[in-house]
Amino acid sequence: MTAASAPRSPWRPRAHTKALPLSALAVLVGLLVALPVLSVIGHVLSAGISDTWSHLAHTVLPDYIWSTLWLCVGVGLGTASMGVGAAWLVTRYDFPLRGTLEWALVLPLAVPAYVMAYTYTDLLQFVGPVQTALRDTFGWTRADYWFPDVRSLGGAVLLFSLVLYPYVYMLARTAFIERAGGMLEVGRSLGLGPWGSFWRVSLPLARPAIAAGVSLALMETLADFGAVSYFGVQTFTTGIYRAWFSLGDRVAAAQLATALLGFVILVLAMERLSRGRARFHDTTLRRARFTARRLPGLPGGLAVLACLIPLVAGFVLPAGILLHMAVTEGDAQFGERFIELARNSVTVSSLTALIAVSLALLLAYAARVHAGSWLIRLVHRMGGLGYALPGTVIAVGVLIPVTRLDNWLVDALGRLGWSTGLLLTGGIAGLVYACVVRFLTPAVQAVDAGLQKVTPNMDNAARSLGLSPTATLRRVHFPLLRGSLLTATLLVFIDVMKELPATLVMRPFNFDTLATQAYTLASDERLTEASTAALAIVVVGLLPLIVLSREIAKGRQGEATKD
């Protein structure tokens, strides 16, 4: 009865006043993060419709729309089925190799999509080892058999699903682990079997996390250029690069990028509207340990097979191909140069991950505290728009304001007698800024999914004890969000390790990363030489993947055991 008359925000007016610095800081951060996107949109609005855009609209734009749409539908279904299915199996059932598979299933996230495209093309093309072995074994000629073309829309859907399903898997697994065991026990007492508990209890409760994972996978798919370009799939991103570099029309490229951004906003808005007024809170503090159901014999073997298929196809096979190339041929320049490349990649990735997760926590918590503020909601949404745009477009959006600021700083400091050179674009600060804008969305999505599982009753209890919003975040929410924060750090770190377009544009002079080295060689069809750099990306990304994934699982199991 009392809750019905309570204000929308969980804070009293005085506490709300204390939260004003939080909201002001969130607005500032949101504007800084959204500045590159706004600069691109502003450039489009001020330039008007170009002749190139009119030509594209009458010729290839329908192909861009339909190819992008079908790619999103296929990748969404593929990542959701692989990620949710694997997460449910490893969290609710006990079968051979379960402990190893639980953390190993995230390994495909360390393989860049463009590297996967090159390895599978080399493996499955007509002169590749698979078709060559078939012809030698059965004496076939080219006209005697049909083999699916990997360089197609279907091949791109399968490739992206294998690379990106860990987004859904990690967030869904965290949601399944954090669900109170009492809920499943109640469902079992009401006669629900394993499938009934999954469809009617666990899946609805994990929906925010699953939706966040799928949306991350879709935005990564929309922003990819290397894989779809190599496969010859006509998407918005390939159109942007073609308009930019082939036709030399940056206005048309920015207009295509804006259309792509509107497409992503529409997809996210439809998901939120379909959710309606439903909420997915865990209203009990009880974390009874759920006893995993033992799967003996054939069911256990099928569970192992179901988990091994995406792991082998998404990581073991491409990594094995790269390792074979690196060992048998490799790159003659391998040595001290690659240590420098790895150090550069880790430095940029670590700085970006720490900054992005901190900003994501600030934006997400400000949106929770000021739930009724349209300005905070707008800033929260705008802060994550960069993930939908290609890295090169983000880089140009960053270069416009950052270059002006850099030149102003040089002039201002020069009047004081200081000759500093370019402070932002001359170092990695501009590159880190571009990567934060590009990859803030994965962190925001992961933190949002974690905050949605914390019932507002905890905020009310903290308010009744006299805690300010900042103290509540530090003493109540932060301990509950450790798993989500670790997941967010993991997502951003691996994404930056693989980032290519923004790095190519924003990197300082003589500053190369593993990604730029791998792509430069692979784009020239020198895959064996690129194998060492590509394999180094995978190896460097493996350690944080394994450590953070196992720490999340260990932490959740420890909490369940203690409770």
XYZ file of C-alpha atoms in Angstrom:
563
model
C 0.000 0.000 0.000
C 2.828 2.364 0.875
C 4.737 1.537 -2.303
C 1.820 2.692 -4.441
C 2.158 6.250 -3.193
C 5.965 6.355 -3.255
C 7.725 8.589 -5.795
C 9.308 7.073 -8.878
C 12.838 7.676 -7.634
C 13.857 5.658 -4.539
C 15.524 8.716 -2.964
C 14.001 11.418 -0.775
C 14.354 15.028 -1.998
C 17.369 15.598 0.238
C 19.051 12.438 -0.965
C 18.077 13.369 -4.500
C 19.898 16.672 -3.996
C 22.962 14.742 -2.862
C 22.786 12.786 -6.122
C 22.944 15.937 -8.261
C 26.779 15.777 -8.633
C 26.329 12.203 -9.851
C 23.819 13.304 -12.486
C 25.973 16.265 -13.574
C 29.000 14.002 -13.973
C 26.919 11.469 -15.908
C 25.699 14.190 -18.286
C 29.272 15.378 -18.863
C 30.547 11.851 -19.505
C 27.630 11.062 -21.786
C 28.242 14.174 -23.870
C 31.965 13.456 -24.194
C 31.278 9.885 -25.281
C 28.507 10.901 -27.677
C 30.502 13.805 -29.154
C 32.052 11.807 -32.050
C 28.671 10.365 -33.017
C 27.053 13.788 -32.831
C 29.831 15.278 -34.948
C 29.191 12.692 -37.672
C 25.433 13.297 -37.569
C 25.942 17.063 -37.550
C 28.227 16.762 -40.565
C 25.487 14.865 -42.414
C 22.765 17.375 -41.547
C 24.863 20.339 -42.581
C 26.035 18.796 -45.868
C 22.655 17.819 -47.329
C 22.016 15.023 -49.831
C 24.950 14.295 -52.117
C 24.887 12.908 -55.657
C 26.645 9.775 -54.427
C 23.901 9.147 -51.873
C 21.224 9.504 -54.561
C 23.098 7.037 -56.759
C 23.464 4.530 -53.894
C 19.797 4.863 -52.937
C 18.670 3.935 -56.452
C 21.153 1.092 -57.007
C 22.673 -0.810 -54.079
C 20.905 0.540 -51.001
C 18.084 -2.078 -51.147
C 20.736 -4.820 -51.237
C 22.451 -3.266 -48.217
C 19.165 -3.231 -46.300
C 18.116 -6.807 -47.056
C 21.591 -8.311 -46.591
C 22.013 -6.488 -43.285
C 18.545 -7.561 -42.150
C 19.039 -11.249 -42.960
C 22.524 -11.181 -41.449
C 21.110 -9.779 -38.202
C 18.260 -12.324 -38.097
C 20.624 -15.234 -38.692
C 23.282 -14.078 -36.239
C 20.662 -13.261 -33.594
C 19.141 -16.742 -33.798
C 22.528 -18.429 -33.996
C 24.141 -16.644 -31.056
C 21.014 -16.974 -28.899
C 20.655 -20.716 -29.496
C 24.359 -21.468 -29.015
C 24.910 -19.138 -26.060
C 21.738 -19.869 -24.075
C 21.902 -23.603 -24.739
C 25.532 -23.883 -23.635
C 24.948 -21.679 -20.567
C 21.956 -23.760 -19.445
C 23.833 -27.052 -19.867
C 26.944 -26.050 -17.903
C 24.989 -24.376 -15.049
C 22.175 -26.890 -14.528
C 23.617 -30.291 -15.455
C 26.613 -32.376 -14.428
C 28.341 -34.264 -17.236
C 31.922 -35.178 -18.235
C 34.243 -32.217 -18.925
C 31.651 -29.792 -17.573
C 34.176 -27.896 -15.423
C 36.533 -27.411 -18.366
C 33.821 -26.538 -20.863
C 32.339 -23.931 -18.519
C 35.287 -21.604 -19.040
C 36.503 -22.932 -22.404
C 33.257 -21.967 -24.152
C 34.272 -18.282 -24.035
C 37.488 -18.884 -26.011
C 36.037 -18.108 -29.488
C 35.735 -14.501 -28.318
C 39.531 -14.224 -28.611
C 39.481 -14.963 -32.365
C 38.892 -11.881 -34.579
C 36.115 -12.317 -37.128
C 38.354 -11.376 -40.058
C 40.967 -13.918 -38.961
C 38.238 -16.568 -38.744
C 37.113 -15.627 -42.262
C 40.610 -16.092 -43.686
C 41.235 -19.408 -41.923
C 37.912 -20.981 -42.941
C 38.274 -19.740 -46.513
C 41.719 -21.301 -46.687
C 40.323 -24.517 -45.215
C 37.129 -24.873 -47.271
C 37.930 -23.286 -50.645
C 38.259 -25.400 -53.796
C 42.040 -25.752 -53.493
C 41.860 -26.097 -49.698
C 42.657 -29.281 -47.790
C 39.014 -30.371 -47.283
C 37.903 -30.338 -50.916
C 41.288 -31.580 -52.075
C 40.992 -34.585 -49.730
C 37.477 -35.316 -51.019
C 38.622 -35.297 -54.639
C 41.661 -37.454 -53.896
C 39.646 -39.947 -51.835
C 36.696 -40.455 -54.184
C 38.304 -39.521 -57.507
C 35.845 -36.680 -58.062
C 36.194 -33.758 -60.391
C 34.711 -30.313 -59.867
C 31.499 -31.261 -61.686
C 30.951 -34.442 -59.640
C 30.023 -32.852 -56.309
C 28.549 -29.779 -54.676
C 30.220 -28.014 -51.775
C 28.752 -25.027 -49.902
C 30.482 -21.729 -50.562
C 31.820 -20.345 -47.308
C 32.175 -16.886 -48.872
C 28.444 -16.195 -48.836
C 25.731 -14.715 -46.633
C 25.115 -18.109 -45.009
C 28.820 -18.527 -44.368
C 28.967 -15.066 -42.779
C 25.997 -15.904 -40.510
C 27.673 -19.109 -39.330
C 31.036 -17.399 -38.840
C 29.639 -14.514 -36.792
C 27.521 -16.900 -34.719
C 30.603 -18.954 -33.839
C 32.668 -15.875 -32.987
C 30.019 -13.886 -31.079
C 27.950 -16.480 -29.175
C 30.200 -16.022 -26.068
C 28.540 -12.616 -25.570
C 25.234 -14.366 -24.957
C 26.855 -17.306 -23.172
C 28.681 -15.243 -20.546
C 25.764 -12.980 -19.693
C 23.241 -15.840 -19.718
C 25.499 -18.030 -17.577
C 25.922 -15.238 -15.034
C 22.147 -14.785 -14.947
C 21.502 -18.530 -14.534
C 24.069 -18.792 -11.729
C 22.679 -15.784 -9.865
C 19.075 -16.984 -9.947
C 17.961 -18.025 -6.467
C 17.809 -21.781 -6.060
C 14.519 -21.436 -4.209
C 12.763 -20.334 -7.401
C 13.681 -23.525 -9.209
C 12.806 -25.553 -6.134
C 9.340 -23.997 -6.100
C 8.930 -24.727 -9.787
C 9.959 -28.323 -9.220
C 7.474 -28.652 -6.342
C 4.745 -27.451 -8.732
C 5.541 -30.285 -11.115
C 7.828 -28.536 -13.574
C 10.431 -30.759 -15.157
C 13.817 -29.632 -16.486
C 12.352 -28.197 -19.699
C 9.451 -26.591 -17.882
C 11.816 -24.957 -15.366
C 13.934 -23.654 -18.230
C 11.099 -22.188 -20.327
C 8.873 -20.894 -17.521
C 11.325 -19.876 -14.766
C 14.984 -19.468 -15.746
C 14.580 -18.154 -19.297
C 12.152 -15.301 -18.405
C 14.342 -14.270 -15.461
C 17.465 -14.260 -17.648
C 15.811 -12.358 -20.488
C 17.520 -8.980 -19.806
C 20.951 -10.622 -19.881
C 20.137 -12.645 -23.014
C 18.771 -9.582 -24.794
C 21.907 -7.646 -23.837
C 24.144 -10.401 -25.217
C 22.228 -10.706 -28.483
C 22.199 -6.943 -28.993
C 25.973 -6.839 -28.428
C 26.461 -9.586 -31.009
C 24.229 -7.797 -33.514
C 25.964 -4.454 -33.101
C 29.343 -6.138 -33.491
C 28.043 -7.795 -36.662
C 26.738 -4.512 -38.052
C 30.036 -2.739 -37.375
C 32.299 -5.447 -38.850
C 34.049 -4.742 -42.101
C 36.898 -7.229 -42.548
C 34.859 -10.463 -42.622
C 31.859 -9.262 -44.661
C 34.132 -7.510 -47.137
C 36.214 -10.640 -47.682
C 33.069 -12.767 -48.043
C 31.563 -10.335 -50.545
C 28.425 -9.658 -48.453
C 26.904 -6.265 -49.232
C 26.066 -4.623 -45.897
C 25.845 -1.049 -44.663
C 29.424 -1.245 -43.426
C 30.875 -2.329 -46.771
C 28.842 0.435 -48.391
C 30.285 2.975 -45.949
C 33.848 1.959 -46.748
C 33.162 1.871 -50.479
C 31.617 5.342 -50.426
C 34.444 6.647 -48.266
C 37.542 5.158 -49.872
C 36.492 4.098 -53.383
C 34.137 6.955 -54.267
C 35.907 9.518 -52.090
C 32.622 10.885 -50.691
C 32.770 11.186 -46.909
C 29.346 12.814 -46.792
C 27.713 9.768 -48.382
C 29.667 7.504 -46.029
C 28.454 9.511 -43.054
C 24.880 9.326 -44.367
C 25.105 5.547 -44.652
C 26.575 5.416 -41.144
C 23.676 7.500 -39.850
C 21.201 5.145 -41.538
C 22.990 2.219 -39.907
C 22.782 3.959 -36.544
C 19.051 4.479 -36.999
C 18.674 0.790 -37.843
C 20.367 -0.228 -34.591
C 18.312 2.239 -32.535
C 15.129 0.779 -34.044
C 16.167 -2.781 -33.141
C 16.951 -1.832 -29.534
C 13.726 0.175 -29.218
C 11.649 -2.767 -30.477
C 13.247 -5.060 -27.888
C 12.471 -2.636 -25.067
C 8.906 -2.112 -26.263
C 8.346 -5.877 -26.430
C 9.459 -6.098 -22.804
C 6.715 -3.624 -21.833
C 6.321 -2.935 -18.123
C 7.687 -6.316 -17.094
C 10.516 -6.363 -14.555
C 12.915 -9.162 -13.724
C 14.084 -8.660 -10.119
C 15.328 -11.261 -7.694
C 13.393 -10.359 -4.527
C 15.054 -12.845 -2.202
C 18.512 -12.845 -0.696
C 18.490 -16.605 -0.449
C 21.075 -18.179 -2.724
C 20.503 -21.849 -2.079
C 22.941 -23.952 -3.991
C 21.267 -25.659 -6.900
C 22.254 -29.299 -7.214
C 23.191 -29.990 -10.808
C 21.355 -32.916 -12.326
C 23.609 -35.772 -13.319
C 23.487 -36.801 -16.986
C 24.832 -40.346 -17.340
C 25.547 -42.331 -20.467
C 24.126 -41.115 -23.761
C 22.530 -37.886 -22.452
C 25.849 -36.885 -20.920
C 27.650 -37.633 -24.163
C 25.161 -35.547 -26.128
C 25.651 -32.658 -23.681
C 29.420 -32.846 -24.175
C 28.948 -32.945 -27.967
C 26.577 -29.952 -27.904
C 29.171 -27.889 -26.011
C 32.134 -29.124 -28.042
C 30.695 -28.255 -31.463
C 30.757 -24.429 -31.041
C 34.036 -24.614 -29.103
C 35.838 -26.698 -31.735
C 34.391 -24.818 -34.705
C 34.818 -21.388 -33.118
C 38.238 -21.762 -31.508
C 40.063 -25.092 -31.683
C 39.934 -25.462 -35.471
C 40.924 -21.896 -36.482
C 43.519 -21.697 -33.706
C 44.920 -25.062 -34.809
C 45.183 -23.837 -38.400
C 46.978 -20.679 -37.296
C 49.327 -22.675 -35.052
C 50.148 -25.059 -37.887
C 50.917 -22.158 -40.218
C 52.993 -20.371 -37.587
C 55.045 -23.492 -36.816
C 55.568 -24.756 -40.362
C 56.065 -21.395 -42.114
C 55.195 -18.340 -40.026
C 56.659 -14.870 -40.236
C 60.380 -14.343 -40.548
C 60.073 -11.130 -38.529
C 58.744 -12.918 -35.452
C 60.707 -11.940 -32.347
C 61.292 -8.673 -30.529
C 58.924 -6.884 -32.914
C 55.999 -9.018 -31.789
C 56.742 -8.402 -28.131
C 56.403 -4.696 -28.840
C 53.138 -5.277 -30.739
C 51.713 -7.321 -27.877
C 52.722 -4.680 -25.333
C 51.031 -1.963 -27.371
C 47.851 -4.009 -27.709
C 47.675 -4.869 -23.999
C 48.330 -1.257 -22.969
C 45.552 0.181 -25.099
C 43.147 -2.630 -24.192
C 43.754 -2.342 -20.431
C 43.369 1.447 -20.326
C 40.214 1.314 -22.437
C 38.655 -1.470 -20.357
C 39.245 0.309 -17.038
C 37.924 3.643 -18.302
C 34.947 2.143 -20.131
C 33.769 0.037 -17.183
C 34.103 2.979 -14.799
C 32.088 5.219 -17.100
C 29.516 2.481 -17.694
C 28.984 2.073 -13.964
C 28.537 5.824 -13.603
C 26.017 6.070 -16.455
C 24.043 2.974 -15.467
C 23.811 3.923 -11.794
C 22.850 7.518 -12.595
C 20.044 6.155 -14.783
C 18.873 4.010 -11.853
C 18.979 6.806 -9.276
C 17.330 9.336 -11.601
C 14.863 6.914 -13.185
C 12.358 9.695 -13.823
C 14.790 12.075 -15.542
C 14.452 12.137 -19.327
C 17.836 13.855 -19.601
C 19.654 11.067 -17.761
C 17.839 8.442 -19.821
C 18.826 10.237 -23.016
C 22.464 10.528 -21.940
C 22.460 6.869 -20.939
C 21.260 5.854 -24.407
C 23.538 8.226 -26.304
C 26.606 7.031 -24.450
C 26.324 3.620 -26.074
C 25.616 4.565 -29.679
C 29.242 4.333 -30.817
C 29.209 0.531 -30.868
C 26.862 0.549 -33.858
C 29.229 2.528 -36.080
C 32.332 1.224 -37.863
C 35.589 2.026 -36.148
C 36.773 4.272 -38.953
C 33.668 6.450 -38.738
C 34.164 6.741 -34.970
C 37.814 7.610 -35.546
C 36.916 10.452 -37.899
C 34.260 11.636 -35.458
C 36.948 11.710 -32.782
C 39.552 13.368 -34.983
C 37.367 16.393 -35.757
C 36.938 17.705 -32.169
C 40.165 16.236 -30.759
C 42.344 17.782 -33.468
C 40.803 21.182 -32.865
C 41.377 20.818 -29.124
C 44.934 19.626 -29.730
C 45.743 22.622 -31.931
C 44.200 24.998 -29.387
C 46.336 23.459 -26.609
C 49.481 23.797 -28.730
C 48.732 27.475 -29.392
C 47.826 28.172 -25.749
C 50.927 26.467 -24.381
C 53.065 28.052 -27.087
C 52.112 31.502 -25.813
C 53.504 30.423 -22.451
C 56.770 29.366 -24.034
C 56.094 25.615 -23.919
C 56.586 23.511 -27.025
C 54.736 20.261 -26.315
C 53.641 19.093 -29.751
C 50.331 17.321 -30.219
C 49.324 15.969 -26.807
C 46.222 13.970 -27.751
C 46.603 12.851 -31.355
C 50.378 12.547 -31.013
C 50.041 9.824 -28.350
C 47.628 7.044 -27.510
C 45.146 9.335 -25.725
C 43.149 9.903 -28.909
C 43.200 6.177 -29.699
C 41.983 5.259 -26.207
C 39.251 7.897 -26.472
C 38.074 6.404 -29.782
C 38.109 2.878 -28.335
C 36.133 3.985 -25.260
C 33.498 5.542 -27.518
C 33.472 2.420 -29.687
C 33.237 -0.143 -26.893
C 31.374 1.573 -24.080
C 28.163 -0.229 -25.035
C 29.326 -3.748 -24.004
C 30.211 -2.395 -20.570
C 26.924 -0.480 -20.233
C 24.891 -3.507 -21.308
C 26.642 -5.805 -18.829
C 26.320 -3.337 -15.924
C 22.676 -2.635 -16.792
C 21.902 -6.347 -16.800
C 23.511 -6.660 -13.361
C 21.665 -3.664 -11.917
C 18.315 -4.923 -13.194
C 18.720 -8.022 -11.042
C 19.073 -5.906 -7.877
C 15.611 -5.245 -6.473
C 14.727 -1.590 -5.721
C 13.890 -2.725 -2.183
C 17.618 -2.663 -1.460
C 17.742 1.005 -2.456
C 14.803 1.714 -0.166
C 16.484 -0.117 2.711
C 19.710 1.825 2.180
C 17.756 5.079 2.094
C 16.037 4.229 5.383
C 19.477 3.717 6.944
C 20.566 7.196 5.831
C 22.947 6.142 3.057
C 23.501 8.533 0.177
C 23.376 7.261 -3.430
C 27.171 7.166 -3.593
C 27.426 5.231 -0.317
C 24.719 2.835 -1.517
C 26.666 2.182 -4.699
C 29.857 1.516 -2.750
C 28.415 -0.585 0.082
C 25.402 -2.316 -1.473
C 25.461 -2.431 -5.254
C 29.171 -2.757 -5.936
C 29.587 -6.093 -4.065
C 26.558 -7.477 -5.935
C 27.899 -6.261 -9.276
C 31.365 -7.801 -9.101
C 30.493 -10.573 -11.546
C 28.886 -8.157 -13.998
C 31.837 -5.745 -13.733
C 34.315 -8.534 -14.387
C 32.250 -9.640 -17.374
C 32.170 -6.052 -18.675
C 35.956 -5.715 -18.268
C 36.458 -8.970 -20.120
C 34.202 -7.961 -23.015
C 35.863 -4.580 -23.536
C 39.432 -5.894 -23.192
C 38.992 -8.602 -25.814
C 37.117 -6.288 -28.168
C 39.906 -3.695 -28.095
C 42.517 -6.393 -28.635
C 40.788 -7.246 -31.917
C 39.853 -3.680 -32.939
C 41.229 -2.787 -36.342
C 39.665 0.201 -38.213
C 39.857 2.755 -35.396
C 43.400 1.644 -34.596
C 44.505 2.068 -38.202
C 43.217 5.651 -38.292
C 43.969 6.863 -34.749
C 47.291 5.184 -33.953
C 50.270 7.491 -33.459
C 53.197 7.422 -35.830
C 55.187 4.175 -35.593
C 52.629 2.642 -33.190
C 51.396 -0.742 -34.428
C 49.320 -3.409 -32.726
C 48.837 -7.106 -33.286
C 45.555 -6.417 -35.090
C 47.046 -3.980 -37.597
C 49.940 -6.327 -38.322
C 47.674 -9.337 -38.845
C 45.206 -7.515 -41.069
C 47.870 -5.833 -43.202
C 49.436 -9.173 -44.058
C 46.187 -11.140 -44.369
C 44.574 -8.551 -46.659
C 47.493 -9.143 -49.046
C 46.664 -12.889 -48.982
C 49.828 -13.526 -46.943
C 47.964 -15.605 -44.392
C 50.922 -17.730 -43.373
C 52.906 -14.595 -42.513
C 49.895 -13.115 -40.724
C 49.420 -16.290 -38.704
C 51.967 -15.315 -36.045
C 50.337 -11.941 -35.337
C 46.841 -13.451 -35.489
C 47.868 -16.275 -33.180
C 49.441 -13.741 -30.818
C 46.080 -11.921 -30.579
C 44.460 -15.195 -29.586
C 47.182 -16.120 -27.078
C 47.287 -12.689 -25.421
C 43.506 -12.719 -25.155
C 43.343 -16.223 -23.714
C 44.748 -15.453 -20.264
C 42.190 -12.802 -19.232
C 39.437 -14.886 -20.804
C 40.319 -17.968 -18.778
C 41.150 -16.177 -15.515
C 38.132 -13.859 -15.451
C 35.703 -16.538 -16.583
C 36.864 -18.982 -13.916
C 36.893 -16.265 -11.252
C 33.279 -15.368 -12.046
C 32.196 -19.003 -11.807
C 34.277 -19.536 -8.645
C 32.873 -16.412 -6.997
C 29.271 -17.356 -7.711
C 29.786 -20.921 -6.508
C 31.429 -19.596 -3.350
C 28.469 -17.339 -2.617
C 26.034 -20.179 -3.178
C 28.011 -22.481 -0.879
C 28.295 -19.841 1.872
C 24.582 -19.043 1.727
